[in-house]
Coordinates of C-alpha atoms and ligand atoms in Angstrom, one line a residue:
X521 CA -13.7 21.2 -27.3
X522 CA -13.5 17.3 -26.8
X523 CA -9.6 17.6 -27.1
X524 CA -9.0 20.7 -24.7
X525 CA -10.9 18.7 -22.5
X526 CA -8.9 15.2 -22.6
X527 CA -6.7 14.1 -20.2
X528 CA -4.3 10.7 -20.5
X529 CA -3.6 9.0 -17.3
X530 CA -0.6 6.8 -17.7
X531 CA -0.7 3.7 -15.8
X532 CA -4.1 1.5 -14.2
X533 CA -2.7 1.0 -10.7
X534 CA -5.2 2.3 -7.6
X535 CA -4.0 6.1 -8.2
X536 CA -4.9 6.1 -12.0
X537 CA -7.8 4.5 -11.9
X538 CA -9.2 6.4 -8.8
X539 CA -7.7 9.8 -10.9
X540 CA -9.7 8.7 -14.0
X541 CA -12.7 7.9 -12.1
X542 CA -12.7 11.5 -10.4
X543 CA -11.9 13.5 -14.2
X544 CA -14.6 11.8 -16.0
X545 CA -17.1 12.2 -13.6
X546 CA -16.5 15.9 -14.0
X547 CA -16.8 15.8 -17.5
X548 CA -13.4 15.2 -18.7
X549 CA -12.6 12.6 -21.6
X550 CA -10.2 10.5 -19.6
X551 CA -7.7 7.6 -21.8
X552 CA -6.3 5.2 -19.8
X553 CA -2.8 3.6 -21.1
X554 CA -1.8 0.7 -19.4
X555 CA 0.9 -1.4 -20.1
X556 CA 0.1 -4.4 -18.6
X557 CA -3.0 -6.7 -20.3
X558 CA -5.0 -6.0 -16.9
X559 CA -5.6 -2.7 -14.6
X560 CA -4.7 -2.9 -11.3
X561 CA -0.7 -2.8 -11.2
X562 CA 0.4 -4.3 -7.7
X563 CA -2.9 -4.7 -7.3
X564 CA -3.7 -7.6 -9.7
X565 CA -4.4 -11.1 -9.9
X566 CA -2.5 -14.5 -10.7
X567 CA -3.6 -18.0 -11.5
X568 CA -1.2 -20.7 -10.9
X569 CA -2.5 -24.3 -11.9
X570 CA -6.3 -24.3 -10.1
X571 CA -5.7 -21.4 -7.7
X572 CA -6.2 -17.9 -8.2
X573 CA -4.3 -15.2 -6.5
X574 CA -4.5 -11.7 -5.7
X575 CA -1.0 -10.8 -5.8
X576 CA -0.1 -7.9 -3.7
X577 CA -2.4 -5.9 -1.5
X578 CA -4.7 -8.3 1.2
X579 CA -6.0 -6.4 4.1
X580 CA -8.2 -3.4 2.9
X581 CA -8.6 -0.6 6.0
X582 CA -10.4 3.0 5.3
X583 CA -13.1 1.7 2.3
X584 CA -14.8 5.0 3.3
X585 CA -12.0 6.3 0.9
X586 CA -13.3 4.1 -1.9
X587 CA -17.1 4.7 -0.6
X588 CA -16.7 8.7 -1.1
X589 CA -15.0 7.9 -5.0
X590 CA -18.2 6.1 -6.2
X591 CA -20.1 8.8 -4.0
X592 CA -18.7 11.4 -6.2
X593 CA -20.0 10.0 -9.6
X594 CA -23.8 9.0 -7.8
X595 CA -23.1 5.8 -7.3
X596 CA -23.1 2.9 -4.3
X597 CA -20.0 0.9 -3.8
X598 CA -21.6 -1.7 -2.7
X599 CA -23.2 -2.3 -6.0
X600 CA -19.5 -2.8 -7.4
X601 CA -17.1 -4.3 -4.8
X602 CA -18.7 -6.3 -2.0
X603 CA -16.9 -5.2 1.1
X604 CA -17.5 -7.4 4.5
X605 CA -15.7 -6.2 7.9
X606 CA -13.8 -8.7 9.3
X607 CA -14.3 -10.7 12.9
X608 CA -11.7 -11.9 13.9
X609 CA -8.5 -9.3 11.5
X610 CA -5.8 -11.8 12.0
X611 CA -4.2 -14.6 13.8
X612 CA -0.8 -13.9 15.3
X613 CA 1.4 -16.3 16.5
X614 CA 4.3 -15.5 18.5
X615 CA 8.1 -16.7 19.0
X616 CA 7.1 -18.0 22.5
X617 CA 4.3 -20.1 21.9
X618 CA 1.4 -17.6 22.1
X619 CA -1.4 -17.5 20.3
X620 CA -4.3 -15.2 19.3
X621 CA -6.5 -13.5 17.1
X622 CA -7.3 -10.1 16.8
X623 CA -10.7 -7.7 16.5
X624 CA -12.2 -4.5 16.5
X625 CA -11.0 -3.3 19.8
X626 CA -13.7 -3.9 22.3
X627 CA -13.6 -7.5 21.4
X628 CA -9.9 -7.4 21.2
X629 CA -9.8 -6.2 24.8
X630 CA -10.7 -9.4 26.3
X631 CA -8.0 -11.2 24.3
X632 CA -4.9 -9.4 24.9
X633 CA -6.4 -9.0 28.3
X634 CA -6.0 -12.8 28.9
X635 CA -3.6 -13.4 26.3
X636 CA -0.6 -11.1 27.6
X637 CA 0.0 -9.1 30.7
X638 CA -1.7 -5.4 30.1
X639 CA -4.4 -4.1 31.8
X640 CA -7.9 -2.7 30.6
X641 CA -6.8 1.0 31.5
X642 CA -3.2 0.7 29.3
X643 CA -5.2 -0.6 26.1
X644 CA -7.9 1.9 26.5
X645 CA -5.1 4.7 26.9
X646 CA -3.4 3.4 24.1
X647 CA -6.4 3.4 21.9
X648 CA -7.4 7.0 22.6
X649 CA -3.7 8.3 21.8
X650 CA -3.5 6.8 18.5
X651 CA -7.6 8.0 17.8
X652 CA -6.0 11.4 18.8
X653 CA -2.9 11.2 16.5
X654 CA -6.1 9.8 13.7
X655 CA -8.2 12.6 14.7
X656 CA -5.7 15.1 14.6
X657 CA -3.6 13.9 11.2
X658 CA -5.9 12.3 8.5
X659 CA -7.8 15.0 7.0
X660 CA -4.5 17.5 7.1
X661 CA -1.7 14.9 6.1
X662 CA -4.0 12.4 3.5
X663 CA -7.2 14.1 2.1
X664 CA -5.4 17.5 0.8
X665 CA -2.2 18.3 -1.2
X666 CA 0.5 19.5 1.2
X667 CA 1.9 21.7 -1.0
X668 CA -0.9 23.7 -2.1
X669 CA -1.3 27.4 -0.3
X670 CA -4.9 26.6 0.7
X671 CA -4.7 23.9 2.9
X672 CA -2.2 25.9 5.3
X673 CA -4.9 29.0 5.1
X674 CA -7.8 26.2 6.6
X675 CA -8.2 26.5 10.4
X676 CA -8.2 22.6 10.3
X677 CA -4.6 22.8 9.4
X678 CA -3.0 25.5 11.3
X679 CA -5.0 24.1 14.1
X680 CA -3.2 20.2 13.6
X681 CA 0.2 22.3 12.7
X682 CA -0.1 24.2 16.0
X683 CA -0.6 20.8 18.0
X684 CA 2.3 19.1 16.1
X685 CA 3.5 17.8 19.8
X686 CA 0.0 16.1 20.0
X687 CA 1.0 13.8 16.9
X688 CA 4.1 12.5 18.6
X689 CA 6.4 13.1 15.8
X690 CA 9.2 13.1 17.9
X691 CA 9.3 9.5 19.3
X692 CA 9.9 6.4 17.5
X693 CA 6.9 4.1 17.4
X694 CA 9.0 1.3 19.2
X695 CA 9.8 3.8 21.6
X696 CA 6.5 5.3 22.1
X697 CA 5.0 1.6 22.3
X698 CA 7.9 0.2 24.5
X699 CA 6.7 3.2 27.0
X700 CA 3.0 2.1 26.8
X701 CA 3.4 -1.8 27.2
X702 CA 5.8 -3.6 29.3
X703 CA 5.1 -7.0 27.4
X704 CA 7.2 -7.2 24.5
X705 CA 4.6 -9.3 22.4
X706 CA 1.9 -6.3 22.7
X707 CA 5.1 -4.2 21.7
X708 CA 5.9 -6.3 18.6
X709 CA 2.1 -6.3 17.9
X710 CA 1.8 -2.4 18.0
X711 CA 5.6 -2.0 16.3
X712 CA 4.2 -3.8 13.2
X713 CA 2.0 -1.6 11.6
X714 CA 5.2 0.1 10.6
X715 CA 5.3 -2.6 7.8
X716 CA 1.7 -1.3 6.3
X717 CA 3.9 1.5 4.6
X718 CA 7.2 -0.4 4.8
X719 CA 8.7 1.6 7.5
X720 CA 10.6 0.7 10.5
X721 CA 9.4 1.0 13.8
X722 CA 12.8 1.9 15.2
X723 CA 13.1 4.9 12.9
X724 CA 9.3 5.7 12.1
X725 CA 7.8 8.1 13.7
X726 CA 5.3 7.2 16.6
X727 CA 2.5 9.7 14.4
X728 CA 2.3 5.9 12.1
X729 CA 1.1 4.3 15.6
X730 CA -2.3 6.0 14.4
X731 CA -2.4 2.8 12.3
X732 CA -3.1 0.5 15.2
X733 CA -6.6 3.2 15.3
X734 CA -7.4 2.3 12.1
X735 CA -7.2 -1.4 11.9
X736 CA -8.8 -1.9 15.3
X737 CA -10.8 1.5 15.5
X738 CA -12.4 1.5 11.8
X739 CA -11.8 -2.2 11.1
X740 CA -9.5 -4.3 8.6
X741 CA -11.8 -5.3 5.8
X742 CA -11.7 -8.2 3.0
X743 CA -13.7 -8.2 -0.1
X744 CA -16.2 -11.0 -1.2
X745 CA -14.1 -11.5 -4.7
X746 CA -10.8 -11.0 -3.7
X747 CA -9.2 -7.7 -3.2
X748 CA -8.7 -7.6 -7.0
X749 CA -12.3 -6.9 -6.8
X750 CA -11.6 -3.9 -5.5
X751 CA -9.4 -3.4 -9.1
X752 CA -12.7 -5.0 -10.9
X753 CA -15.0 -2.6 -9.3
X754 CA -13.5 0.7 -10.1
X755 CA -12.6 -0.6 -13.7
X756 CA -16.4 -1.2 -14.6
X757 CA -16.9 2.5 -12.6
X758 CA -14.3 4.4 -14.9
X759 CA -15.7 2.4 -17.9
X760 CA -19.3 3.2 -17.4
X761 CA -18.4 6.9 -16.5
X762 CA -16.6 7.0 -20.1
X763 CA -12.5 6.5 -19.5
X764 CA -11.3 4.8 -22.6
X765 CA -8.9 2.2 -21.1
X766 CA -6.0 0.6 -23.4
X767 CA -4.5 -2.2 -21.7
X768 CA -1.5 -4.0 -23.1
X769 CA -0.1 -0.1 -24.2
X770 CA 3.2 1.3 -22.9
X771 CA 3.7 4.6 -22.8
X772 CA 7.2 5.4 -23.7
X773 CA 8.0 9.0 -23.9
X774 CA 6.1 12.0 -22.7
X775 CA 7.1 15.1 -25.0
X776 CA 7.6 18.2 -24.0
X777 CA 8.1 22.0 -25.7
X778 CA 11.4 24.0 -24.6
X779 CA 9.2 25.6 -21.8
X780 CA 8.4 21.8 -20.4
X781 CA 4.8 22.3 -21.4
X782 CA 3.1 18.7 -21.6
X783 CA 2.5 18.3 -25.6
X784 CA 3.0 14.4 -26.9
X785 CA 2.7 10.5 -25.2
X786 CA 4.7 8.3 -27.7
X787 CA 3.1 4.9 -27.6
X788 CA 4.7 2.2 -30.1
X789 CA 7.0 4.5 -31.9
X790 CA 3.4 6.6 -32.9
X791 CA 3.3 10.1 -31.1
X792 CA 0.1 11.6 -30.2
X793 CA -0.8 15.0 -28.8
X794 CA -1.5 15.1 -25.0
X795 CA -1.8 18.1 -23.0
X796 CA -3.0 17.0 -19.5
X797 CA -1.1 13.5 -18.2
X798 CA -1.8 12.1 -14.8
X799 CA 1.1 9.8 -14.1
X800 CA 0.3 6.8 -12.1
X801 CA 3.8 5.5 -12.7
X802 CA 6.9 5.8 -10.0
X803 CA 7.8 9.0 -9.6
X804 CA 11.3 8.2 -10.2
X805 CA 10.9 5.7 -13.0
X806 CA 8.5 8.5 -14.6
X807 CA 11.5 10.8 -14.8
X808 CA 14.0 8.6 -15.7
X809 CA 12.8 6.8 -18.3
X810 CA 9.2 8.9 -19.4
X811 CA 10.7 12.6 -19.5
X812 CA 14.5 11.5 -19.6
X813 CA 14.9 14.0 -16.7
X814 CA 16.6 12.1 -13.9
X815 CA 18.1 15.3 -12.6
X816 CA 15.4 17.1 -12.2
X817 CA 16.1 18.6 -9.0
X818 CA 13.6 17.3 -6.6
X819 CA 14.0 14.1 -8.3
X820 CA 17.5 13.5 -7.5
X821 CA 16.6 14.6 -3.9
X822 CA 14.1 12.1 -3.9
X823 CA 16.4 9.5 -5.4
X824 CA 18.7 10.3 -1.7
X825 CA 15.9 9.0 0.5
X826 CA 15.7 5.4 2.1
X827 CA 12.7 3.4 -0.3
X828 CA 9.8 1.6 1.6
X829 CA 10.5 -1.8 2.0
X830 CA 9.7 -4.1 -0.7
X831 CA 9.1 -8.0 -0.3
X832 CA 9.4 -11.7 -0.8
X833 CA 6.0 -13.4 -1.7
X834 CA 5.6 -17.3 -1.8
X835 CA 2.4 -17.8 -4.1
X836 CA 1.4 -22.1 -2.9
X837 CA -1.3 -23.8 -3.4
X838 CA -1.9 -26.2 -0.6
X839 CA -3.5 -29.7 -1.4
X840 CA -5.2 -29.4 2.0
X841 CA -7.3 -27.3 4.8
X842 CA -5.4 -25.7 7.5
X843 CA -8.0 -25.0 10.2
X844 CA -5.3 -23.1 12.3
X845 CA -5.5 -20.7 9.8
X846 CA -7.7 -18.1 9.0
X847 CA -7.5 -15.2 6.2
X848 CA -4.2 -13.2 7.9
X849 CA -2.0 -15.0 9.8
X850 CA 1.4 -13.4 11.2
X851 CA 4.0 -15.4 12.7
X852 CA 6.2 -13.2 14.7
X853 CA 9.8 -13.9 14.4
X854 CA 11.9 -14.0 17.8
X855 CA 14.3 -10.2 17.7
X856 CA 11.9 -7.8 15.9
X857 CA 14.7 -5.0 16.3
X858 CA 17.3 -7.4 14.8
X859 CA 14.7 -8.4 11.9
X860 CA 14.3 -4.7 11.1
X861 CA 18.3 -3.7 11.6
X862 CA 18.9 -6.3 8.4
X863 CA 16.1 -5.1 6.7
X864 CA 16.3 -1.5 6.6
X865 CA 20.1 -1.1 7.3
X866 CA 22.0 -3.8 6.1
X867 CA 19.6 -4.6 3.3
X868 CA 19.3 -8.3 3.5
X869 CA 16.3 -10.5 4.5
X870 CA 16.1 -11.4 8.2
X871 CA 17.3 -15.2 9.4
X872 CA 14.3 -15.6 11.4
X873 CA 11.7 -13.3 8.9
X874 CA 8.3 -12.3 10.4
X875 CA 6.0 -14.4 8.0
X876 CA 2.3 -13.5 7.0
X877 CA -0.1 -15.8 5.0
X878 CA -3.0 -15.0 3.1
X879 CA -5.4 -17.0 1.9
X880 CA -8.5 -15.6 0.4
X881 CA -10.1 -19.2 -0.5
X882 CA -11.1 -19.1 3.2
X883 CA -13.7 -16.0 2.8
X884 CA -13.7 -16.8 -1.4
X885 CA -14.5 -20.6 -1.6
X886 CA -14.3 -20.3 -5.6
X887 CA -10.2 -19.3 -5.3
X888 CA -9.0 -22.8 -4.6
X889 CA -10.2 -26.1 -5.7
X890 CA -12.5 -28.0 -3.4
X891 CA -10.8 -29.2 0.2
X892 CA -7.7 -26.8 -1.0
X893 CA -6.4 -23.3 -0.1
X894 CA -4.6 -20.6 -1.6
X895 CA -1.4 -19.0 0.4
X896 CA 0.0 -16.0 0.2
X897 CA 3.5 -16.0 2.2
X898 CA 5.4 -12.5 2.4
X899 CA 8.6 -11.8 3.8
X900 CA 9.7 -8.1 4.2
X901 CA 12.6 -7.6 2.2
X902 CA 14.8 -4.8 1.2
X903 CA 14.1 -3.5 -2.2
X904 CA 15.7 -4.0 -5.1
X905 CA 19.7 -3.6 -5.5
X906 CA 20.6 -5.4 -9.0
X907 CA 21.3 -8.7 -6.8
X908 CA 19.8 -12.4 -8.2
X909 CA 17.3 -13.0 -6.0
X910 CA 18.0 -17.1 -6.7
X911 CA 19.6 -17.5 -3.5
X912 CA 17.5 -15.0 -1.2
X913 CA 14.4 -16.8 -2.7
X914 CA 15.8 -20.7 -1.8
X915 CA 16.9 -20.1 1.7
X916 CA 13.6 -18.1 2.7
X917 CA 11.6 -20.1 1.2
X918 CA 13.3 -23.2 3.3
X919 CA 13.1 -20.8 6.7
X920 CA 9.4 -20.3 6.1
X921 CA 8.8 -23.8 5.5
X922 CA 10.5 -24.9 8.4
X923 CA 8.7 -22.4 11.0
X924 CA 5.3 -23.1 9.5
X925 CA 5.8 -26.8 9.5
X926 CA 6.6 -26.7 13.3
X927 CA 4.1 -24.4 14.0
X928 CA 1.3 -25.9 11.9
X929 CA 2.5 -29.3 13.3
X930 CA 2.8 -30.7 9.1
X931 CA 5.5 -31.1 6.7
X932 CA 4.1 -27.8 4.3
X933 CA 6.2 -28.4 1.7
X934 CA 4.5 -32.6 0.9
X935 CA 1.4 -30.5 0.2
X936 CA 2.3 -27.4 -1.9
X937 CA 1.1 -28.5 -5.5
X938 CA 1.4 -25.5 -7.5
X939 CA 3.6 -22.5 -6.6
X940 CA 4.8 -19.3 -7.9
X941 CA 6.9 -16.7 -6.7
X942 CA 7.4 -12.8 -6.7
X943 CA 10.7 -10.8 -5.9
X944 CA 11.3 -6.8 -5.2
X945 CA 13.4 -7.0 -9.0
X946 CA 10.2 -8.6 -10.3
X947 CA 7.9 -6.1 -8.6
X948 CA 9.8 -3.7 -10.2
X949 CA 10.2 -5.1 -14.0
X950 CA 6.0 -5.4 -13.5
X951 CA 4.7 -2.3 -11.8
X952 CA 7.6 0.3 -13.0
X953 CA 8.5 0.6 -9.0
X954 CA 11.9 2.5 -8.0
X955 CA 13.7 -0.8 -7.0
X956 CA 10.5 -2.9 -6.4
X957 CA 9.8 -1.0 -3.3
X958 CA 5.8 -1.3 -2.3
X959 CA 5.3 2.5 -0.8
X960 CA 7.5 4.8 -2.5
X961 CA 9.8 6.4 -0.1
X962 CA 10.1 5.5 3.3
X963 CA 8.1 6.7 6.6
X964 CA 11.2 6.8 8.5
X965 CA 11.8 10.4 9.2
X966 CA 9.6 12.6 10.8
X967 CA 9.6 14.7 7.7
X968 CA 8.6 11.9 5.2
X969 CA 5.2 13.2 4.7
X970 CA 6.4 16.7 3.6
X971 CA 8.9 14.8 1.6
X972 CA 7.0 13.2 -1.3
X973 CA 6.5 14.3 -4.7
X974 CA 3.6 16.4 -4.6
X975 CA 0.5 15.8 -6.9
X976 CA 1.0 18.9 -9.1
X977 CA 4.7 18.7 -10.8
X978 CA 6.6 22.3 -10.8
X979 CA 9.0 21.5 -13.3
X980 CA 6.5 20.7 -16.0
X981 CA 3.2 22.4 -17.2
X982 CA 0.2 19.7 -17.6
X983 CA 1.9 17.4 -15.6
X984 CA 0.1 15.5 -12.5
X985 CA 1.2 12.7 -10.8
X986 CA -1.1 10.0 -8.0
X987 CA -0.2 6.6 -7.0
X988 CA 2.1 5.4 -4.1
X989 CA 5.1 6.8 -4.6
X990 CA 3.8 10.7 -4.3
X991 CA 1.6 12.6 -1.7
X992 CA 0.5 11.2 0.7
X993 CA 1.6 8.2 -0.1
X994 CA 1.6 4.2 -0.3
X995 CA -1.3 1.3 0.5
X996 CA -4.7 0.9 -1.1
X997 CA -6.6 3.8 0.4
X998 CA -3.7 6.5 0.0
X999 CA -3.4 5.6 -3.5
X1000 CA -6.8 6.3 -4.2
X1001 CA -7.1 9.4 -2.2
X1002 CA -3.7 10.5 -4.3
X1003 CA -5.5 9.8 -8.0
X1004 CA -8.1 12.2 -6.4
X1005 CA -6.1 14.9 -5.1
X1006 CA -4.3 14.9 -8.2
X1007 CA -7.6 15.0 -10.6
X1008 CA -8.8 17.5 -8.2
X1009 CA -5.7 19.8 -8.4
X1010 CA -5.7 19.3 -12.5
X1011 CA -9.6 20.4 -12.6
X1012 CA -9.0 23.7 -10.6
X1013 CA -6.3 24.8 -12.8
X1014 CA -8.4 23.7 -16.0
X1015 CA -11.4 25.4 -14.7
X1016 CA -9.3 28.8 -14.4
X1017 CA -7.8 28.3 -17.5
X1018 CA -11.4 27.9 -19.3
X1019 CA -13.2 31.1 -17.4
Ligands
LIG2097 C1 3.4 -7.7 -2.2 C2 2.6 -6.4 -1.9 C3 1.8 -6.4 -0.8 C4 1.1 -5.2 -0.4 N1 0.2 -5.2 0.7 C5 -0.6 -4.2 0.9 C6 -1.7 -4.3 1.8 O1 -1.9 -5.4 2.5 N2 -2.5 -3.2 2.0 C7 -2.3 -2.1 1.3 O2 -3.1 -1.1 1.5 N3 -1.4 -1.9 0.4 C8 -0.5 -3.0 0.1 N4 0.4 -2.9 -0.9 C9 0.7 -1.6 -1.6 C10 -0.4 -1.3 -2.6 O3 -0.5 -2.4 -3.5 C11 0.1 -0.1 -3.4 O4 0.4 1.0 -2.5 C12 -1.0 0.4 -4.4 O5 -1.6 -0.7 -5.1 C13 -0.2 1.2 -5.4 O6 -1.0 1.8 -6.4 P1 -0.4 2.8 -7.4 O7 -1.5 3.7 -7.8 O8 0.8 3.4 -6.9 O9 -0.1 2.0 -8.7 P2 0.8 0.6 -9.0 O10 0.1 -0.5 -8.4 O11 2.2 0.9 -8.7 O12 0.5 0.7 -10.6 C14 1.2 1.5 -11.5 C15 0.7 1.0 -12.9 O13 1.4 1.8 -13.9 C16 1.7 0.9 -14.9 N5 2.8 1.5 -15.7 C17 4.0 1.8 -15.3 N6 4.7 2.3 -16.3 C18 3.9 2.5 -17.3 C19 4.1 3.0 -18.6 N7 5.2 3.5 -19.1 N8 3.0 2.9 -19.5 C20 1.8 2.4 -19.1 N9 1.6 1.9 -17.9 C21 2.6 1.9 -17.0 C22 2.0 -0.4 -14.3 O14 2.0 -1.5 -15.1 C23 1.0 -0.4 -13.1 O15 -0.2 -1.1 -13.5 C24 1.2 -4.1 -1.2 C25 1.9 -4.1 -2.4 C26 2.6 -5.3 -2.8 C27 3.4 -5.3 -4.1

């Protein structure tokens, strides 16, 4: 009975540790394989010299997704990952001198009320349509599988199916934006949250301006530990709940009979049996090199669409306090439709890159010696094409210090004492990415979300996939909600299979 009833989940990222959490606390005996010595996958942590960095993820939104995960096994998440809401979200500085922080929305009001030229009645406007694109979207588009014949049958979803016009799928989200604001900097504002699933505003549809609800509607978050406490807190969860967790253990094949029934993992040249797999890993990296299937039909279909966008990150620590900054900073660059055009069409970083900074030592005192602070730098970049990143790296990493030195009104480079760095080819080499992209495929169709990989896999039997790259998709709390739907999907079809 205990080996009808275990499941391997290959690969620790958010997904599979959110999937494993879910299966063992119905009763499953979950093994977690895990090539890398630590869970957590682009979600991890780094220390360089004194400094300690969380190395991908830094803004948490939606921790009611993570709340309802330790609901479902009995537990509080506050007694694993101390969440605070944060007042102000994030500095922004723009091209033209301006300068601001923003908030929840009634105290962001004020701000942008003073700040640029919009008026109390445009924001509030603006905040009800994307609450209505929220209200309309979340439960239908994140919370279920889109590909399963019962969530068409609920009257939730043929109702949000029969108001697809209400979701404004058929605007761009610069164009939709550009007809709510006059002022270009509230424009470039609204246009970014295309980035939090590596999209582009031009292309994306206005649906993603639902985003702008959830940072400034529900809140942007930070965590007391640094986000990889978010990684820590589930880890101790699936642990305590009974997942067996092998770090440090690449999976290298997944064996299948003629029928493509799920029957082996082989894990150092030794093959086990394995019946039920959750795959955490890339959809496309899964097939290629896990199943040796990179025709697979959907999979080569998939291969055709335009990646999310993937990044250059500047990991400095900083022999000094800024007091400008605060946790998120964003300096705008000066052509946001030029930045975006090099990104997403001619694949190349931008001249003048939009630049944020993290730096957790300013809520986590602990991350960076005394009178010292950790930053975080990202650039959006394309992903990964086979290029050497040694030049790409160099030049950006002069442009960033040049715009920040002006700015910041110091020479940042005299005080950067340790430093690290992190390309889209080395995203991918780490985390088994398609080309070191951060969200799997792209948002910039209308008909992205129907478009990913769904959680259940057609072409083989025991085979269930979570993480970024599948339904619904990429960023902390959709990865998690995947690993559920996924465990959820695999439990329904045990369950029959056991009555
Ligand atoms: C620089 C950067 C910034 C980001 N910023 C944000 C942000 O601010 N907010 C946000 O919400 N999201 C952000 N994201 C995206 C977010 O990190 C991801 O969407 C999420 O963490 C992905 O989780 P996942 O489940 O897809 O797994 P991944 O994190 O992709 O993990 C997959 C795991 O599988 C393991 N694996 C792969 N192949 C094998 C194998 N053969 N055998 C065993 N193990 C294997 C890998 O080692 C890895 O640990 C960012 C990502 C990056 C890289």
């Amino acid at each position: 009975m205990r080996e009808e009833k275990t499941v391997h989940v290959i690969g620790g990222g958010l997904g599979g540790l959110s999937a494993a959490i879910t299966l063992a606390t119905a009763g499953m005996q979950v093994i977690l394989h895990e090539q890398q010595p630590t869970v957590g996958g682009k979600a991890n942590t780094r220390m360089i010299g004194d400094f300690r960095f969380d190395t991908g993820p830094s803004l948490l939104t939606l921790p009611s997704v993570f709340a309802r995960l330790f609901e479902r096994a009995g537990k509080r998440i506050d007694s694993y990952i101390p969440i605070v809401g944060l007042s102000p979200i994030t500095r922004y500085w723009f091209s033209d001198g301006t300068h601001f922080a923003s908030d929840t929305w009634d105290r962001f009001i004020p701000t942008l009320m003073e700040k640029l030229s919009v008026t109390e009645r445009q924001l509030n406007d603006y905040h009800a349509y994307a609450k209505r694109i929220w209200d309309l979207t979340h439960e239908v588009f994140l919370e279920h599988s889109l590909h399963a014949f019962a969530t068409y049958a609920s009257k939730k979803t043929l109702g949000s199916l029969l108001r697809i016009g209400s979701i404004d799928a058929l605007r761009t989200m610069h164009t939709a934006n550009a007809k709510s604001f006059t002022d270009p900097r509230m424009v470039q504002l609204l246009d970014r949250y295309a980035t939090y699933n590596g999209s582009d505003p031009y292309q994306a549809p206005a649906t993603l301006n639902n985003i702008a609800y959830v940072e400034h509607g529900l809140g942007g978050h930070g965590v007391r530990n640094g986000i990889y406490g978010i990684v820590l807190g589930m880890e101790r969860l699936a642990r305590e709940l009974g997942v067996d967790i092998h770090t440090g253990e690449r999976v290298d094949r997944i064996g299948t009979d003629r029928n493509r029934t799920i029957e082996s993992l082989t894990i150092g040249g030794k093959t086990i049996p394995a019946r039920m797999v959750v795959s955490d890993v890339d959809v496309l990296t899964l097939h290629d090199q896990l199943l040796g299937d990179p025709d697979a039909p959907l999979v080569r279909r998939y291969r055709r669409l335009p990646p999310s966008s993937s990044a250059l990150v500047f990991y400095w620590g900083i022999d000094r306090e800024c007091s400008a900054l605060g946790l998120h900073n964003i300096f705008f660059s000066s052509d946001y439709a030029r930045e975006f055009n090099r990104i997403h069409r001619q694949h190349q970083i931008a001249e003048d890159p939009t630049i944020y900074i993290n730096i957790t030592s300013k809520l986590t005192s602990e991350d960076a010696p005394r009178g010292q602070e950790n930053w975080f730098v990202l650039v959006n970049a394309p992903p990964d094409d086979g290029r050497d990143w040694t030049d790409d790296l160099q030049q950006t990493r002069q442009r960033v210090l040049l715009r920040l030195s002006e700015v910041l009104r110091f020479d940042v480079a005299r005080h950067i004492v340790a430093e690290d760095s992190l390309t889209p080819a080395r995203i991918a080499h780490e985390t088994g990415s398609f080309r070191g992209s951060l969200y799997g495929i792209s948002s910039n169709t209308s008909m992205a979300a129907f478009l990913r990989h769904p959680n259940v896999s057609r072409r083989y039997r025991g085979l269930y996939l979570c993480g970024g790259s599948v339904h619904p998709g990429g960023g902390m709390p959709l990865a998690v909600l995947s690993g559920v739907i996924a465990g959820e999907s695999l439990l329904r079809r045990f369950r029959r299979w056991e009555s």
